[in-house]
PDB file of C-alpha atoms in Angstrom:
ATOM      1  CA  MET T   9       4.650  44.451 -12.475  1.00 91.00           C
ATOM      2  CA  ARG T  10       4.413  43.071 -15.963  1.00 96.00           C
ATOM      3  CA  ILE T  11       4.738  39.425 -17.017  1.00 98.00           C
ATOM      4  CA  HIS T  12       6.011  38.315 -20.432  1.00 98.00           C
ATOM      5  CA  ALA T  13       5.550  34.892 -22.029  1.00 98.00           C
ATOM      6  CA  ILE T  14       8.760  33.844 -23.782  1.00 98.00           C
ATOM      7  CA  GLN T  15       8.581  30.880 -26.144  1.00 98.00           C
ATOM      8  CA  THR T  16      11.871  28.996 -26.514  1.00 98.00           C
ATOM      9  CA  GLY T  17      11.025  26.634 -29.351  1.00 97.00           C
ATOM     10  CA  THR T  18       8.620  23.701 -29.386  1.00 97.00           C
ATOM     11  CA  VAL T  19       8.399  20.162 -28.067  1.00 96.00           C
ATOM     12  CA  ALA T  20       6.286  17.218 -29.159  1.00 94.00           C
ATOM     13  CA  VAL T  21       5.733  14.457 -26.596  1.00 90.00           C
ATOM     14  CA  LYS T  22       4.117  11.040 -26.691  1.00 86.00           C
ATOM     15  CA  SER T  23       0.350  11.456 -26.907  1.00 86.00           C
ATOM     16  CA  GLN T  24      -0.182   9.667 -23.585  1.00 83.00           C
ATOM     17  CA  GLN T  25       2.241  11.919 -21.706  1.00 85.00           C
ATOM     18  CA  PRO T  26      -0.168  14.821 -21.043  1.00 88.00           C
ATOM     19  CA  SER T  27      -2.836  12.407 -19.754  1.00 82.00           C
ATOM     20  CA  GLY T  28      -1.112   9.164 -18.875  1.00 71.00           C
ATOM     21  CA  VAL T  29      -2.717   5.807 -18.167  1.00 65.00           C
ATOM     22  CA  GLY T  30      -1.796   3.210 -15.569  1.00 57.00           C
ATOM     23  CA  ARG T  31      -1.863   3.279 -11.796  1.00 55.00           C
ATOM     24  CA  SER T  32       1.779   3.226 -10.753  1.00 58.00           C
ATOM     25  CA  GLY T  33       4.437   5.697 -11.830  1.00 56.00           C
ATOM     26  CA  LYS T  34       6.530   2.969 -13.493  1.00 63.00           C
ATOM     27  CA  THR T  35       3.542   1.566 -15.382  1.00 70.00           C
ATOM     28  CA  ARG T  36       2.501   5.006 -16.581  1.00 69.00           C
ATOM     29  CA  LEU T  37       6.031   5.843 -17.742  1.00 70.00           C
ATOM     30  CA  LEU T  38       6.395   2.521 -19.591  1.00 72.00           C
ATOM     31  CA  ARG T  39       3.061   2.934 -21.380  1.00 77.00           C
ATOM     32  CA  THR T  40       3.970   6.491 -22.263  1.00 76.00           C
ATOM     33  CA  MET T  41       7.338   5.452 -23.698  1.00 74.00           C
ATOM     34  CA  LEU T  42       5.758   2.648 -25.758  1.00 77.00           C
ATOM     35  CA  ASP T  43       3.159   4.977 -27.257  1.00 81.00           C
ATOM     36  CA  ARG T  44       3.753   5.364 -30.997  1.00 81.00           C
ATOM     37  CA  ASN T  45       1.725   8.552 -31.370  1.00 87.00           C
ATOM     38  CA  TRP T  46       2.879  12.121 -30.802  1.00 88.00           C
ATOM     39  CA  THR T  47       1.236  15.375 -29.865  1.00 90.00           C
ATOM     40  CA  GLU T  48       1.391  18.380 -32.119  1.00 95.00           C
ATOM     41  CA  PRO T  49       4.404  20.620 -31.369  1.00 96.00           C
ATOM     42  CA  LEU T  50       3.757  22.381 -28.075  1.00 97.00           C
ATOM     43  CA  PRO T  51       5.315  25.671 -26.962  1.00 98.00           C
ATOM     44  CA  ILE T  52       8.148  25.721 -24.442  1.00 98.00           C
ATOM     45  CA  PHE T  53       7.334  28.796 -22.366  1.00 98.00           C
ATOM     46  CA  ALA T  54       9.536  30.614 -19.905  1.00 98.00           C
ATOM     47  CA  TRP T  55       8.374  33.743 -18.086  1.00 98.00           C
ATOM     48  CA  LEU T  56       9.829  37.163 -17.339  1.00 98.00           C
ATOM     49  CA  ILE T  57       8.447  39.209 -14.449  1.00 98.00           C
ATOM     50  CA  GLU T  58       9.310  42.893 -14.404  1.00 98.00           C
ATOM     51  CA  HIS T  59       9.334  43.583 -10.672  1.00 98.00           C
ATOM     52  CA  PRO T  60      10.384  46.726  -8.768  1.00 98.00           C
ATOM     53  CA  GLU T  61      12.881  44.630  -6.797  1.00 98.00           C
ATOM     54  CA  GLY T  62      14.503  43.239  -9.933  1.00 98.00           C
ATOM     55  CA  LEU T  63      13.881  41.127 -13.009  1.00 98.00           C
ATOM     56  CA  ILE T  64      12.659  37.591 -12.336  1.00 99.00           C
ATOM     57  CA  VAL T  65      12.815  34.726 -14.851  1.00 99.00           C
ATOM     58  CA  VAL T  66      10.778  31.592 -14.213  1.00 99.00           C
ATOM     59  CA  ASP T  67      12.308  28.639 -16.068  1.00 98.00           C
ATOM     60  CA  THR T  68      14.954  29.113 -18.727  1.00 98.00           C
ATOM     61  CA  GLY T  69      13.410  27.157 -21.586  1.00 98.00           C
ATOM     62  CA  GLU T  70      15.409  24.908 -23.851  1.00 97.00           C
ATOM     63  CA  THR T  71      18.794  25.181 -25.540  1.00 97.00           C
ATOM     64  CA  SER T  72      19.444  24.754 -29.252  1.00 97.00           C
ATOM     65  CA  ARG T  73      22.187  22.298 -28.273  1.00 95.00           C
ATOM     66  CA  VAL T  74      19.524  19.581 -28.136  1.00 90.00           C
ATOM     67  CA  ALA T  75      20.245  19.128 -31.857  1.00 86.00           C
ATOM     68  CA  GLU T  76      23.872  18.136 -31.155  1.00 88.00           C
ATOM     69  CA  PRO T  77      24.638  14.406 -31.475  1.00 83.00           C
ATOM     70  CA  GLY T  78      24.909  12.825 -28.055  1.00 82.00           C
ATOM     71  CA  TYR T  79      23.430  15.767 -26.152  1.00 86.00           C
ATOM     72  CA  TRP T  80      20.650  13.642 -24.657  1.00 80.00           C
ATOM     73  CA  GLY T  81      22.871  10.814 -23.468  1.00 73.00           C
ATOM     74  CA  TRP T  82      21.509   7.291 -23.098  1.00 65.00           C
ATOM     75  CA  HIS T  83      18.308   7.823 -21.095  1.00 63.00           C
ATOM     76  CA  PRO T  84      15.299   6.550 -23.109  1.00 60.00           C
ATOM     77  CA  TYR T  85      12.957   9.309 -21.866  1.00 61.00           C
ATOM     78  CA  PHE T  86      15.025  11.955 -23.596  1.00 59.00           C
ATOM     79  CA  ARG T  87      16.245   9.910 -26.544  1.00 58.00           C
ATOM     80  CA  PHE T  88      12.826   8.603 -27.542  1.00 59.00           C
ATOM     81  CA  GLY T  89      10.197  10.564 -25.599  1.00 66.00           C
ATOM     82  CA  LEU T  90      10.691  14.104 -26.920  1.00 78.00           C
ATOM     83  CA  LYS T  91      10.952  15.841 -30.275  1.00 88.00           C
ATOM     84  CA  GLU T  92      12.208  19.394 -29.860  1.00 92.00           C
ATOM     85  CA  GLU T  93      12.769  22.204 -32.328  1.00 95.00           C
ATOM     86  CA  VAL T  94      14.904  25.011 -30.905  1.00 97.00           C
ATOM     87  CA  ALA T  95      16.917  27.431 -33.024  1.00 97.00           C
ATOM     88  CA  PRO T  96      19.727  29.541 -31.480  1.00 97.00           C
ATOM     89  CA  GLU T  97      17.561  32.648 -31.781  1.00 98.00           C
ATOM     90  CA  ASP T  98      14.782  30.845 -29.857  1.00 98.00           C
ATOM     91  CA  GLU T  99      16.871  30.594 -26.709  1.00 98.00           C
ATOM     92  CA  ILE T 100      15.919  32.786 -23.782  1.00 98.00           C
ATOM     93  CA  GLY T 101      18.983  35.048 -23.983  1.00 98.00           C
ATOM     94  CA  PRO T 102      18.237  36.326 -27.501  1.00 98.00           C
ATOM     95  CA  GLN T 103      14.527  36.473 -26.666  1.00 98.00           C
ATOM     96  CA  LEU T 104      15.156  38.692 -23.652  1.00 98.00           C
ATOM     97  CA  ARG T 105      17.349  40.998 -25.714  1.00 98.00           C
ATOM     98  CA  LYS T 106      14.567  41.332 -28.300  1.00 97.00           C
ATOM     99  CA  LEU T 107      12.353  42.583 -25.479  1.00 97.00           C
ATOM    100  CA  GLY T 108      15.016  45.116 -24.457  1.00 98.00           C
ATOM    101  CA  PHE T 109      16.446  43.256 -21.438  1.00 98.00           C
ATOM    102  CA  ASP T 110      19.949  41.976 -20.734  1.00 98.00           C
ATOM    103  CA  PRO T 111      20.109  38.486 -19.186  1.00 98.00           C
ATOM    104  CA  LEU T 112      22.939  39.746 -16.986  1.00 98.00           C
ATOM    105  CA  ASP T 113      20.466  42.147 -15.363  1.00 98.00           C
ATOM    106  CA  VAL T 114      18.147  39.346 -14.212  1.00 98.00           C
ATOM    107  CA  ARG T 115      18.202  39.211 -10.410  1.00 98.00           C
ATOM    108  CA  TRP T 116      16.474  35.872  -9.844  1.00 98.00           C
ATOM    109  CA  VAL T 117      15.946  32.756 -11.940  1.00 98.00           C
ATOM    110  CA  VAL T 118      13.415  30.293 -10.497  1.00 99.00           C
ATOM    111  CA  LEU T 119      13.361  26.742 -11.858  1.00 98.00           C
ATOM    112  CA  THR T 120      10.084  24.871 -11.492  1.00 98.00           C
ATOM    113  CA  HIS T 121      12.088  21.677 -12.068  1.00 98.00           C
ATOM    114  CA  PHE T 122      15.239  20.438 -13.778  1.00 97.00           C
ATOM    115  CA  HIS T 123      13.932  18.805 -16.961  1.00 95.00           C
ATOM    116  CA  THR T 124      15.995  20.117 -19.830  1.00 94.00           C
ATOM    117  CA  ASP T 125      13.157  22.012 -21.512  1.00 96.00           C
ATOM    118  CA  HIS T 126      12.955  24.124 -18.321  1.00 98.00           C
ATOM    119  CA  ALA T 127      16.641  24.308 -17.378  1.00 98.00           C
ATOM    120  CA  GLY T 128      18.354  24.133 -20.768  1.00 97.00           C
ATOM    121  CA  GLY T 129      18.918  27.902 -20.902  1.00 98.00           C
ATOM    122  CA  LEU T 130      20.815  28.193 -17.608  1.00 98.00           C
ATOM    123  CA  ALA T 131      24.016  29.274 -19.342  1.00 98.00           C
ATOM    124  CA  HIS T 132      22.461  32.665 -20.121  1.00 98.00           C
ATOM    125  CA  PHE T 133      22.304  33.635 -16.426  1.00 98.00           C
ATOM    126  CA  PRO T 134      25.772  33.537 -14.814  1.00 98.00           C
ATOM    127  CA  ALA T 135      25.044  36.708 -12.804  1.00 98.00           C
ATOM    128  CA  SER T 136      21.642  35.667 -11.410  1.00 98.00           C
ATOM    129  CA  GLU T 137      20.659  33.976  -8.176  1.00 98.00           C
ATOM    130  CA  ILE T 138      19.091  30.686  -9.259  1.00 98.00           C
ATOM    131  CA  LEU T 139      16.510  29.060  -7.007  1.00 98.00           C
ATOM    132  CA  VAL T 140      15.232  25.480  -7.049  1.00 98.00           C
ATOM    133  CA  SER T 141      13.668  23.236  -4.438  1.00 98.00           C
ATOM    134  CA  ASP T 142      16.134  21.294  -2.335  1.00 98.00           C
ATOM    135  CA  SER T 143      14.421  17.985  -3.109  1.00 97.00           C
ATOM    136  CA  GLU T 144      14.558  18.651  -6.858  1.00 98.00           C
ATOM    137  CA  LEU T 145      18.278  19.445  -6.704  1.00 98.00           C
ATOM    138  CA  ARG T 146      18.989  16.216  -4.810  1.00 97.00           C
ATOM    139  CA  ALA T 147      16.971  14.151  -7.285  1.00 96.00           C
ATOM    140  CA  ALA T 148      18.606  15.757 -10.321  1.00 96.00           C
ATOM    141  CA  SER T 149      22.263  15.771  -9.247  1.00 96.00           C
ATOM    142  CA  GLY T 150      25.065  13.376 -10.131  1.00 94.00           C
ATOM    143  CA  LEU T 151      24.632   9.789 -11.250  1.00 90.00           C
ATOM    144  CA  ARG T 152      21.271   9.579  -9.474  1.00 90.00           C
ATOM    145  CA  GLY T 153      20.076  12.499 -11.539  1.00 92.00           C
ATOM    146  CA  ARG T 154      21.167  10.929 -14.812  1.00 89.00           C
ATOM    147  CA  LEU T 155      19.396   7.682 -13.869  1.00 85.00           C
ATOM    148  CA  ASN T 156      16.284   9.741 -13.092  1.00 84.00           C
ATOM    149  CA  GLY T 157      16.311  11.281 -16.571  1.00 83.00           C
ATOM    150  CA  TYR T 158      17.973  14.621 -15.793  1.00 92.00           C
ATOM    151  CA  LEU T 159      21.026  16.077 -17.515  1.00 93.00           C
ATOM    152  CA  PRO T 160      23.236  17.395 -14.674  1.00 95.00           C
ATOM    153  CA  HIS T 161      26.332  17.003 -16.851  1.00 93.00           C
ATOM    154  CA  ARG T 162      24.927  19.793 -19.060  1.00 94.00           C
ATOM    155  CA  TRP T 163      24.644  22.332 -16.240  1.00 97.00           C
ATOM    156  CA  PRO T 164      27.156  25.224 -16.433  1.00 97.00           C
ATOM    157  CA  GLU T 165      30.378  24.746 -14.475  1.00 96.00           C
ATOM    158  CA  TRP T 166      29.597  27.814 -12.374  1.00 97.00           C
ATOM    159  CA  PHE T 167      26.148  26.539 -11.430  1.00 97.00           C
ATOM    160  CA  ASN T 168      25.570  26.865  -7.661  1.00 97.00           C
ATOM    161  CA  PRO T 169      21.850  27.308  -7.012  1.00 98.00           C
ATOM    162  CA  THR T 170      20.072  28.524  -3.902  1.00 98.00           C
ATOM    163  CA  THR T 171      17.871  25.751  -2.524  1.00 98.00           C
ATOM    164  CA  VAL T 172      14.325  26.361  -1.302  1.00 97.00           C
ATOM    165  CA  THR T 173      13.001  24.355   1.654  1.00 94.00           C
ATOM    166  CA  PHE T 174       9.458  25.842   1.943  1.00 96.00           C
ATOM    167  CA  SER T 175       9.729  26.690   5.625  1.00 91.00           C
ATOM    168  CA  GLU T 176       7.411  29.700   5.600  1.00 92.00           C
ATOM    169  CA  ALA T 177       3.683  29.892   6.322  1.00 92.00           C
ATOM    170  CA  ALA T 178       1.111  28.063   4.271  1.00 94.00           C
ATOM    171  CA  VAL T 179      -0.520  29.720   1.283  1.00 96.00           C
ATOM    172  CA  GLN T 180      -3.755  27.799   1.475  1.00 95.00           C
ATOM    173  CA  PRO T 181      -4.270  25.150   0.281  1.00 97.00           C
ATOM    174  CA  PHE T 182      -0.491  24.745  -0.155  1.00 98.00           C
ATOM    175  CA  PRO T 183       1.059  23.616   3.158  1.00 96.00           C
ATOM    176  CA  ALA T 184       4.137  25.882   3.014  1.00 97.00           C
ATOM    177  CA  SER T 185       5.693  28.629   0.935  1.00 97.00           C
ATOM    178  CA  HIS T 186       8.812  30.635   0.198  1.00 97.00           C
ATOM    179  CA  PRO T 187       8.389  34.393  -0.412  1.00 97.00           C
ATOM    180  CA  LEU T 188      10.785  35.542  -3.114  1.00 98.00           C
ATOM    181  CA  THR T 189      10.269  39.298  -2.934  1.00 98.00           C
ATOM    182  CA  ARG T 190      10.340  41.508   0.160  1.00 97.00           C
ATOM    183  CA  ALA T 191       6.925  42.813  -0.867  1.00 97.00           C
ATOM    184  CA  GLY T 192       5.565  39.259  -0.640  1.00 96.00           C
ATOM    185  CA  ASP T 193       3.887  39.519  -4.028  1.00 98.00           C
ATOM    186  CA  VAL T 194       5.952  36.757  -5.659  1.00 98.00           C
ATOM    187  CA  VAL T 195       5.753  33.491  -3.722  1.00 98.00           C
ATOM    188  CA  LEU T 196       7.028  29.977  -4.424  1.00 98.00           C
ATOM    189  CA  VAL T 197       4.868  26.994  -3.434  1.00 98.00           C
ATOM    190  CA  PRO T 198       5.568  23.238  -3.563  1.00 98.00           C
ATOM    191  CA  THR T 199       3.713  21.452  -6.356  1.00 98.00           C
ATOM    192  CA  PRO T 200       5.214  17.929  -6.504  1.00 98.00           C
ATOM    193  CA  GLY T 201       3.852  15.602  -9.137  1.00 96.00           C
ATOM    194  CA  HIS T 202       5.468  15.878 -12.560  1.00 95.00           C
ATOM    195  CA  THR T 203       8.692  15.574 -10.571  1.00 96.00           C
ATOM    196  CA  GLY T 204       9.066  14.997  -6.861  1.00 96.00           C
ATOM    197  CA  GLY T 205      10.555  18.443  -6.199  1.00 98.00           C
ATOM    198  CA  HIS T 206       8.466  20.513  -8.610  1.00 98.00           C
ATOM    199  CA  LEU T 207       7.529  24.039  -7.509  1.00 98.00           C
ATOM    200  CA  SER T 208       5.299  26.778  -8.917  1.00 98.00           C
ATOM    201  CA  VAL T 209       5.328  30.572  -8.698  1.00 98.00           C
ATOM    202  CA  ILE T 210       2.357  32.686  -7.617  1.00 98.00           C
ATOM    203  CA  VAL T 211       2.351  36.361  -8.555  1.00 98.00           C
ATOM    204  CA  HIS T 212      -0.130  38.479  -6.604  1.00 98.00           C
ATOM    205  CA  GLU T 213      -1.486  41.287  -8.768  1.00 96.00           C
ATOM    206  CA  ALA T 214      -3.996  43.973  -7.822  1.00 92.00           C
ATOM    207  CA  ASP T 215      -7.181  42.090  -8.706  1.00 92.00           C
ATOM    208  CA  GLN T 216      -6.036  38.538  -9.523  1.00 96.00           C
ATOM    209  CA  ASP T 217      -3.137  36.129  -9.161  1.00 98.00           C
ATOM    210  CA  VAL T 218      -0.945  34.624 -11.865  1.00 98.00           C
ATOM    211  CA  PHE T 219       0.027  30.988 -11.321  1.00 98.00           C
ATOM    212  CA  LEU T 220       3.187  30.056 -13.261  1.00 99.00           C
ATOM    213  CA  ALA T 221       2.624  26.332 -13.179  1.00 98.00           C
ATOM    214  CA  GLY T 222       5.568  24.684 -14.903  1.00 98.00           C
ATOM    215  CA  ASP T 223       4.485  21.144 -15.739  1.00 98.00           C
ATOM    216  CA  THR T 224       1.876  20.637 -13.027  1.00 98.00           C
ATOM    217  CA  SER T 225      -0.334  19.913 -16.037  1.00 98.00           C
ATOM    218  CA  TYR T 226       0.005  20.260 -19.768  1.00 97.00           C
ATOM    219  CA  THR T 227      -3.129  22.364 -20.191  1.00 97.00           C
ATOM    220  CA  GLN T 228      -5.527  24.268 -17.977  1.00 97.00           C
ATOM    221  CA  GLN T 229      -8.321  21.835 -18.818  1.00 95.00           C
ATOM    222  CA  LEU T 230      -6.270  18.836 -17.712  1.00 96.00           C
ATOM    223  CA  MET T 231      -5.689  20.584 -14.380  1.00 97.00           C
ATOM    224  CA  MET T 232      -9.399  21.308 -13.971  1.00 96.00           C
ATOM    225  CA  ASP T 233     -10.171  17.660 -14.785  1.00 94.00           C
ATOM    226  CA  GLY T 234      -7.550  16.387 -12.310  1.00 95.00           C
ATOM    227  CA  VAL T 235      -5.658  14.410 -14.968  1.00 94.00           C
ATOM    228  CA  VAL T 236      -2.202  13.191 -13.902  1.00 94.00           C
ATOM    229  CA  ASP T 237       0.423  13.119 -16.663  1.00 92.00           C
ATOM    230  CA  GLY T 238       2.157  10.026 -17.976  1.00 87.00           C
ATOM    231  CA  VAL T 239       5.590  10.583 -16.398  1.00 87.00           C
ATOM    232  CA  ALA T 240       4.608  11.501 -12.815  1.00 90.00           C
ATOM    233  CA  PRO T 241       6.656   9.242 -10.495  1.00 89.00           C
ATOM    234  CA  ASP T 242       3.876   9.154  -7.875  1.00 92.00           C
ATOM    235  CA  PRO T 243       0.384   9.638  -9.353  1.00 91.00           C
ATOM    236  CA  ALA T 244      -1.184  10.024  -5.901  1.00 93.00           C
ATOM    237  CA  VAL T 245       1.102  12.941  -5.051  1.00 96.00           C
ATOM    238  CA  ALA T 246       0.424  14.526  -8.444  1.00 96.00           C
ATOM    239  CA  ALA T 247      -3.327  14.171  -7.958  1.00 96.00           C
ATOM    240  CA  LEU T 248      -3.075  15.837  -4.539  1.00 98.00           C
ATOM    241  CA  THR T 249      -1.220  18.782  -6.065  1.00 98.00           C
ATOM    242  CA  LEU T 250      -3.790  19.164  -8.836  1.00 98.00           C
ATOM    243  CA  GLY T 251      -6.527  19.164  -6.220  1.00 97.00           C
ATOM    244  CA  ARG T 252      -4.774  21.945  -4.312  1.00 98.00           C
ATOM    245  CA  ILE T 253      -4.426  24.007  -7.474  1.00 98.00           C
ATOM    246  CA  ARG T 254      -8.108  23.554  -8.331  1.00 97.00           C
ATOM    247  CA  LYS T 255      -9.045  24.709  -4.835  1.00 97.00           C
ATOM    248  CA  TYR T 256      -6.750  27.728  -5.133  1.00 97.00           C
ATOM    249  CA  VAL T 257      -8.151  28.886  -8.479  1.00 97.00           C
ATOM    250  CA  SER T 258     -11.706  28.308  -7.271  1.00 95.00           C
ATOM    251  CA  GLU T 259     -11.179  30.663  -4.319  1.00 95.00           C
ATOM    252  CA  ARG T 260      -9.161  33.419  -6.027  1.00 95.00           C
ATOM    253  CA  PRO T 261      -9.307  34.864  -9.544  1.00 96.00           C
ATOM    254  CA  THR T 262      -6.199  33.196 -10.964  1.00 98.00           C
ATOM    255  CA  ILE T 263      -4.590  33.142 -14.407  1.00 98.00           C
ATOM    256  CA  TYR T 264      -3.207  29.606 -14.679  1.00 98.00           C
ATOM    257  CA  LEU T 265      -0.222  29.246 -17.014  1.00 98.00           C
ATOM    258  CA  PRO T 266       1.350  25.812 -17.662  1.00 98.00           C
ATOM    259  CA  SER T 267       4.561  25.868 -19.663  1.00 98.00           C
ATOM    260  CA  HIS T 268       3.326  23.798 -22.621  1.00 98.00           C
ATOM    261  CA  ASP T 269      -0.281  24.943 -22.944  1.00 98.00           C
ATOM    262  CA  PRO T 270      -0.710  26.497 -26.417  1.00 97.00           C
ATOM    263  CA  ASP T 271      -3.307  28.847 -24.897  1.00 98.00           C
ATOM    264  CA  SER T 272      -1.167  30.159 -22.031  1.00 98.00           C
ATOM    265  CA  ARG T 273       0.100  33.247 -23.841  1.00 98.00           C
ATOM    266  CA  ARG T 274      -3.404  34.270 -24.892  1.00 97.00           C
ATOM    267  CA  ARG T 275      -4.780  33.791 -21.386  1.00 97.00           C
ATOM    268  CA  LEU T 276      -2.006  35.993 -20.001  1.00 98.00           C
ATOM    269  CA  GLU T 277      -2.552  38.725 -22.585  1.00 97.00           C
ATOM    270  CA  MET T 278      -6.349  38.635 -22.190  1.00 95.00           C
ATOM    271  CA  ARG T 279      -6.193  38.301 -18.385  1.00 95.00           C
ATOM    272  CA  MET T 280      -8.376  35.171 -18.510  1.00 96.00           C
ATOM    273  CA  THR T 281      -8.720  33.452 -15.143  1.00 96.00           C
ATOM    274  CA  ALA T 282      -9.267  29.739 -14.671  1.00 95.00           C
ATOM    275  CA  THR T 283     -12.718  30.106 -13.160  1.00 80.00           C
ATOM    276  CA  ARG T 284     -13.723  33.288 -14.956  1.00 57.00           C
ATOM    277  CA  PRO T 285     -12.431  32.847 -18.525  1.00 44.00           C
ATOM    278  CA  GLN T 286     -14.033  35.926 -20.109  1.00 46.00           C
ATOM    279  CA  PRO T 287     -11.493  38.109 -21.969  1.00 46.00           C
ATOM    280  CA  ARG T 288     -10.404  41.186 -20.037  1.00 46.00           C
ATOM    281  CA  PRO T 289      -8.365  44.168 -21.258  1.00 46.00           C
ATOM    282  CA  ALA T 290      -4.642  43.769 -20.891  1.00 49.00           C
ATOM    283  CA  VAL T 291      -2.924  45.882 -18.228  1.00 46.00           C
ATOM    284  CA  ALA T 292      -0.297  48.195 -19.686  1.00 41.00           C
TER     285      ALA T 292
END
């Protein structure tokens, strides 16, 4: 297997979003929205896994359509809480072609969650099986989804995802799992926090694991420090997930890769694990 980091533009968020303040989800979100300061532009990473059973894409990144008037709709989180820069050539389709892959050849697309900077590129994958947690799909669909800050009206008309219920055995310390590949070397685990139905992808390699973390945290250090972000609807659930991830990376050599961590690409290329961060030669 080989894993590629694919950057689909950049996003700046309110400075309190990566490490929010306030006890309740509503309080944290309000304080985050009222923050007048912004982070530096952060990468929007998606991931390509070259697997013997077929190409796997984890998250689709953002679409350049975010620059269109009215794309965001009325929800204040999207209208006032993000600043994105995405050119047409930044989208995941053109990026895959630059690497020598056709999006139509992708077998599986796994969405960690439905926020637009992770699902905005869905239109590039009409031939793929798209997987998302059942709870995330329920939360993001229809009017309820739009009230929750999702953009279901921007999903492709053909969109009909496969839902994941996490009915398989635990991958300790995660209470359940969903194997994606027959070989069992690509596994989905529930990581609720940033959203209620968030999931992550674990790739088992020969001598370490790769943890494709979505937005479980904004950086590796914030995960290690147990810092819950400023938009988590239930901070207690998010803190529990971060604790499980810390336990996982403490027990197994694991390369931890959040989607907006500026250092994620380098850690992947240098094979730098969360608990053993010394640079290691890249595997061809």
